[in-house]
Amino acid sequence: MSVDVLVPSLIVALVGGALLFMVWQVMQLVRASRRIEDNLKTLTDRFVDLDRKFLHARVAQEASMADTLRMMQAEVKSLEMQLRDHGMTNRENPETVEAAIRLVHKGMPSDQIVARTGLPPEVVESIMLFHGTR
């Protein structure tokens, strides 16, 4: 074989080998990409499932809290009725409490709020605690 035939044949063989190697690498990348896609789908499915479970748990918790609140309100109402029956309640007028809150917001001292509203000092102190500046 002459050099004129051998060199081009060698170049063709090298280019063919390089091309085959590149095709093999592309196939490896495609396989890796498919594995990554499968893993992402699995993770997405797990996140969706966790989100659904979290939502159900939150709804159940909110319902439970609402039930507990209703039971507590009923218990307070029952106790209030029992105290009223025994003449032991002096529930404050909501308008008077609102007036006291406005006076607290204006910065009025507790003794003046007691004098203006007629509310007991301990009630005025509570209003100041919850509605005063912090």
Coordinates of C-alpha atoms in Angstrom, one line a residue:
M1 CA 0.0 0.0 0.0
S2 CA 1.2 3.4 -0.8
V3 CA 1.4 6.4 1.4
D4 CA -1.1 8.2 -0.8
V5 CA -3.8 5.6 0.0
L6 CA -2.7 4.9 3.6
V7 CA -2.9 8.5 4.9
P8 CA -6.4 9.2 3.7
S9 CA -7.6 5.8 5.0
L10 CA -6.0 6.6 8.4
I11 CA -7.7 10.0 8.5
V12 CA -11.1 8.5 7.6
A13 CA -10.6 5.8 10.3
L14 CA -9.7 8.5 12.9
V15 CA -12.6 10.7 12.0
G16 CA -15.0 7.7 12.0
G17 CA -13.7 6.7 15.5
A18 CA -14.0 10.2 16.8
L19 CA -17.6 10.3 15.4
L20 CA -18.5 7.0 17.0
F21 CA -17.0 8.2 20.3
M22 CA -19.1 11.4 20.1
V23 CA -22.2 9.4 19.3
W24 CA -21.5 7.2 22.4
Q25 CA -21.1 10.3 24.6
V26 CA -24.4 11.8 23.3
M27 CA -26.1 8.5 24.1
Q28 CA -24.6 8.6 27.6
L29 CA -25.9 12.2 28.1
V30 CA -29.4 11.2 26.9
R31 CA -29.4 8.3 29.4
A32 CA -28.3 10.6 32.2
S33 CA -30.9 13.2 31.1
R34 CA -33.7 10.5 31.3
R35 CA -32.5 9.4 34.8
I36 CA -32.6 13.1 35.9
E37 CA -36.1 13.5 34.4
D38 CA -37.3 10.4 36.2
N39 CA -35.8 11.6 39.5
L40 CA -37.4 15.0 39.0
K41 CA -40.8 13.4 38.3
T42 CA -40.4 11.3 41.5
L43 CA -39.5 14.4 43.6
T44 CA -42.4 16.4 42.1
D45 CA -44.8 13.6 42.8
R46 CA -43.6 13.4 46.4
F47 CA -43.8 17.2 46.8
V48 CA -47.4 17.2 45.5
D49 CA -48.3 14.4 47.9
L50 CA -46.7 16.2 50.8
D51 CA -48.5 19.4 49.9
R52 CA -51.8 17.5 49.7
K53 CA -51.2 15.9 53.1
F54 CA -50.2 19.3 54.6
L55 CA -53.4 20.9 53.2
H56 CA -55.5 18.2 54.7
A57 CA -53.8 18.4 58.1
R58 CA -54.2 22.2 58.1
V59 CA -57.9 22.0 57.2
A60 CA -58.4 19.4 60.0
Q61 CA -56.4 21.5 62.5
E62 CA -58.5 24.7 61.6
A63 CA -61.7 22.7 62.0
S64 CA -60.5 21.4 65.3
M65 CA -59.6 24.9 66.5
A66 CA -62.9 26.2 65.3
D67 CA -64.7 23.5 67.3
T68 CA -62.6 24.2 70.4
L69 CA -63.4 27.9 70.1
R70 CA -67.1 27.2 69.7
M71 CA -67.0 25.0 72.8
M72 CA -65.1 27.6 74.8
Q73 CA -67.6 30.3 73.7
A74 CA -70.5 28.1 74.8
E75 CA -68.8 27.4 78.1
V76 CA -68.2 31.1 78.7
K77 CA -71.8 31.8 77.8
S78 CA -73.0 29.1 80.2
L79 CA -70.8 30.4 83.0
E80 CA -72.0 33.9 82.3
M81 CA -75.6 32.7 82.5
Q82 CA -75.0 30.9 85.8
L83 CA -73.3 33.9 87.3
R84 CA -76.2 36.2 86.1
D85 CA -78.7 33.8 87.7
H86 CA -76.8 34.2 91.0
G87 CA -76.5 37.9 90.6
M88 CA -72.7 37.7 90.4
T89 CA -72.0 39.4 87.0
N90 CA -71.5 42.9 86.0
R91 CA -70.6 42.6 82.3
E92 CA -69.4 46.0 81.0
N93 CA -71.3 47.8 78.3
P94 CA -69.4 47.5 75.0
E95 CA -69.9 51.2 74.2
T96 CA -68.3 52.1 77.5
V97 CA -65.4 49.8 76.9
E98 CA -65.0 51.3 73.4
A99 CA -65.0 54.8 75.0
A100 CA -62.3 53.7 77.4
I101 CA -60.2 52.3 74.6
R102 CA -60.4 55.6 72.8
L103 CA -59.4 57.5 75.9
V104 CA -56.4 55.1 76.4
H105 CA -55.4 55.8 72.8
K106 CA -55.5 59.5 73.6
G107 CA -53.1 58.9 76.5
M108 CA -55.5 59.7 79.3
P109 CA -54.5 58.4 82.8
S110 CA -56.4 55.5 84.3
D111 CA -58.0 57.4 87.2
Q112 CA -59.5 59.9 84.7
I113 CA -60.8 57.0 82.5
V114 CA -62.4 55.4 85.6
A115 CA -64.0 58.7 86.5
R116 CA -65.3 59.4 82.9
T117 CA -66.5 55.8 82.1
G118 CA -67.5 54.4 85.4
L119 CA -65.6 51.2 84.7
P120 CA -63.9 49.5 87.6
P121 CA -60.2 50.3 87.9
E122 CA -59.1 46.7 87.2
V123 CA -61.1 46.8 83.9
V124 CA -59.5 50.1 83.0
E125 CA -56.0 48.7 83.8
S126 CA -56.7 45.6 81.6
I127 CA -57.8 47.9 78.8
M128 CA -54.7 50.0 79.2
L129 CA -52.6 46.8 79.2
F130 CA -54.1 45.6 75.9
H131 CA -54.7 48.8 74.1
G132 CA -52.0 51.2 75.5
T133 CA -48.7 52.1 73.8
R134 CA -46.1 49.4 74.0

